């Protein structure tokens, strides 16, 4: 079992705060640094090469600021950059992402079942969930669909329930995502639409979000004698008051965003 003290968590914006919150609630860490790369949001429409370069730069920033482990709290970055980030830090810094724990959860709980997946274009086009699941268990049927508009819908938070439900219906109706046993929320923003998605699917479809699954994985791998109170800092590559307000909602408590100069070129 490993010992943990300071974890660095990053995402393209504030969606990864859903994962950061669950990580803090494990009580495993003395400190957590969060980095939201708002200047480059959304990652879901970027090339693999661009996301890789952002991910390496941010991971280096986290390690230079004392983090002894890294959580990639973004599916698009997990799909594009996990191997590179792991290779870059070799054995010194454990790296967890949001995809592998979810794949393990699906393999364990849904053999022979039908599982849907929604996410950004980057995540869905990578085919990474299907590949990892079907390699281990071809009896699981995986149907995926890119739902890129959901990220701005969540970040903006100005839309009526009616419009949210219409967009969800527009994306999800059709033959692929019917008679599901579970739906993977393959984007760390989507837990904020969990109620709407549960209403859309009704009972009988498990809505799977990575935050709790990542937290359970960390708890299973680490020693925890006394639950710790985690001191948190939140950095962003671009700052707006609107993001700070949304960030508070995602994290579930008062937080202040610090503007980082990491990507400034002048
Ligand atoms: N939170 C990111 C993810 O999990 C999506 C947001 C984005 O496209 O930047 O993929």
Short mmCIF file of C-alpha atoms in Angstrom, two decimals, residues 9-141:
data_model
loop_
_atom_site.label_atom_id
_atom_site.label_comp_id
_atom_site.label_asym_id
_atom_site.label_seq_id
_atom_site.Cartn_x
_atom_site.Cartn_y
_atom_site.Cartn_z
CA UNK A 9 -5.48 17.25 -10.32
CA UNK A 10 -6.11 18.80 -13.71
CA UNK A 11 -8.77 19.27 -16.34
CA UNK A 12 -9.41 21.59 -19.27
CA UNK A 13 -11.63 23.70 -17.04
CA UNK A 14 -13.86 23.16 -14.08
CA UNK A 15 -15.41 19.76 -14.92
CA UNK A 16 -12.52 18.01 -13.17
CA UNK A 17 -13.60 19.65 -9.92
CA UNK A 18 -16.24 16.90 -9.65
CA UNK A 19 -13.33 14.44 -9.43
CA UNK A 20 -11.20 16.73 -7.24
CA UNK A 21 -14.07 17.00 -4.75
CA UNK A 22 -14.37 13.21 -4.48
CA UNK A 23 -10.58 12.90 -4.11
CA UNK A 24 -10.55 15.46 -1.27
CA UNK A 25 -13.41 13.60 0.42
CA UNK A 26 -11.30 10.41 0.58
CA UNK A 27 -9.31 12.07 3.38
CA UNK A 28 -6.13 10.59 1.91
CA UNK A 29 -4.25 13.77 1.13
CA UNK A 30 -2.71 16.60 3.13
CA UNK A 31 -2.82 18.87 0.12
CA UNK A 32 -4.41 19.10 -3.31
CA UNK A 33 -3.54 21.44 -6.18
CA UNK A 34 -6.09 21.78 -8.95
CA UNK A 35 -5.24 23.20 -12.37
CA UNK A 36 -8.05 24.17 -14.76
CA UNK A 37 -6.70 24.96 -18.22
CA UNK A 38 -9.47 27.39 -19.03
CA UNK A 39 -7.32 29.18 -21.63
CA UNK A 40 -7.49 26.04 -23.80
CA UNK A 41 -11.04 24.90 -23.07
CA UNK A 42 -12.54 22.81 -24.61
CA UNK A 43 -10.03 19.98 -24.93
CA UNK A 44 -12.70 17.84 -26.56
CA UNK A 45 -12.28 19.58 -29.91
CA UNK A 46 -8.45 19.77 -29.84
CA UNK A 47 -5.94 17.49 -31.56
CA UNK A 48 -4.19 14.76 -29.61
CA UNK A 49 -0.85 16.57 -30.03
CA UNK A 50 -2.20 19.82 -28.57
CA UNK A 51 -3.70 18.07 -25.54
CA UNK A 52 -0.46 16.15 -24.98
CA UNK A 53 1.58 19.34 -24.87
CA UNK A 54 -0.85 21.00 -22.41
CA UNK A 55 -0.94 17.88 -20.22
CA UNK A 56 2.86 17.64 -19.94
CA UNK A 57 3.22 21.31 -19.12
CA UNK A 58 0.52 21.21 -16.45
CA UNK A 59 1.84 17.96 -14.93
CA UNK A 60 5.31 19.50 -14.69
CA UNK A 61 3.80 22.56 -12.97
CA UNK A 62 2.05 20.28 -10.45
CA UNK A 63 5.20 18.28 -9.71
CA UNK A 64 7.29 21.45 -9.41
CA UNK A 65 4.74 22.62 -6.85
CA UNK A 66 5.34 19.55 -4.72
CA UNK A 67 2.68 17.10 -5.93
CA UNK A 68 3.76 13.49 -5.48
CA UNK A 69 0.91 12.06 -7.57
CA UNK A 70 -1.22 13.25 -10.47
CA UNK A 71 -4.87 12.70 -11.34
CA UNK A 72 -5.90 13.47 -14.91
CA UNK A 73 -9.50 14.50 -14.24
CA UNK A 74 -10.49 14.91 -17.87
CA UNK A 75 -11.50 12.15 -20.25
CA UNK A 76 -10.16 13.94 -23.33
CA UNK A 77 -6.75 14.33 -21.67
CA UNK A 78 -6.89 10.81 -20.20
CA UNK A 79 -7.54 9.41 -23.69
CA UNK A 80 -4.80 11.45 -25.35
CA UNK A 81 -2.03 11.92 -22.83
CA UNK A 82 -2.00 9.29 -20.04
CA UNK A 83 0.83 7.21 -21.50
CA UNK A 84 2.92 10.27 -22.29
CA UNK A 85 2.49 11.78 -18.82
CA UNK A 86 3.35 8.40 -17.24
CA UNK A 87 6.47 8.06 -19.38
CA UNK A 88 7.52 11.64 -18.69
CA UNK A 89 7.54 11.13 -14.93
CA UNK A 90 8.62 7.48 -15.17
CA UNK A 91 8.45 5.82 -11.74
CA UNK A 92 8.58 8.91 -9.55
CA UNK A 93 5.01 10.13 -9.77
CA UNK A 94 2.00 7.81 -9.87
CA UNK A 95 -0.55 8.95 -12.45
CA UNK A 96 -4.24 8.05 -12.27
CA UNK A 97 -6.73 8.91 -14.98
CA UNK A 98 -10.52 8.80 -15.18
CA UNK A 99 -10.78 6.09 -17.85
CA UNK A 100 -8.98 3.06 -16.41
CA UNK A 101 -10.90 2.90 -13.10
CA UNK A 102 -14.18 3.24 -15.05
CA UNK A 103 -13.16 0.44 -17.43
CA UNK A 104 -12.35 -1.81 -14.42
CA UNK A 105 -15.73 -0.97 -12.87
CA UNK A 106 -17.58 -1.86 -16.09
CA UNK A 107 -15.62 -5.11 -16.52
CA UNK A 108 -16.47 -6.12 -12.97
CA UNK A 109 -20.13 -5.17 -12.93
CA UNK A 110 -21.53 -5.45 -16.46
CA UNK A 111 -20.38 -8.68 -18.15
CA UNK A 112 -22.80 -9.61 -20.96
CA UNK A 113 -24.60 -6.26 -20.57
CA UNK A 114 -25.20 -3.26 -22.79
CA UNK A 115 -23.33 -0.12 -21.82
CA UNK A 116 -23.67 3.34 -23.40
CA UNK A 117 -20.96 5.99 -23.41
CA UNK A 118 -21.25 9.72 -23.98
CA UNK A 119 -18.33 12.14 -24.11
CA UNK A 120 -16.50 14.77 -26.11
CA UNK A 121 -15.50 14.22 -29.73
CA UNK A 122 -11.87 13.63 -28.71
CA UNK A 123 -12.84 10.90 -26.21
CA UNK A 124 -15.40 9.19 -28.43
CA UNK A 125 -13.22 9.35 -31.58
CA UNK A 126 -10.30 7.82 -29.66
CA UNK A 127 -12.37 4.62 -29.20
CA UNK A 128 -10.39 4.06 -26.00
CA UNK A 129 -13.26 2.86 -23.79
CA UNK A 130 -14.45 0.30 -26.36
CA UNK A 131 -10.92 -0.92 -27.00
CA UNK A 132 -10.07 -1.40 -23.32
CA UNK A 133 -13.42 -3.00 -22.44
CA UNK A 134 -13.72 -5.32 -25.46
CA UNK A 135 -10.10 -6.46 -25.22
CA UNK A 136 -10.88 -7.88 -21.78
CA UNK A 137 -14.52 -8.90 -22.24
CA UNK A 138 -16.10 -9.05 -25.71
CA UNK A 139 -19.45 -10.05 -24.14
CA UNK A 140 -20.02 -6.42 -23.12
CA UNK A 141 -21.74 -4.32 -25.79
#
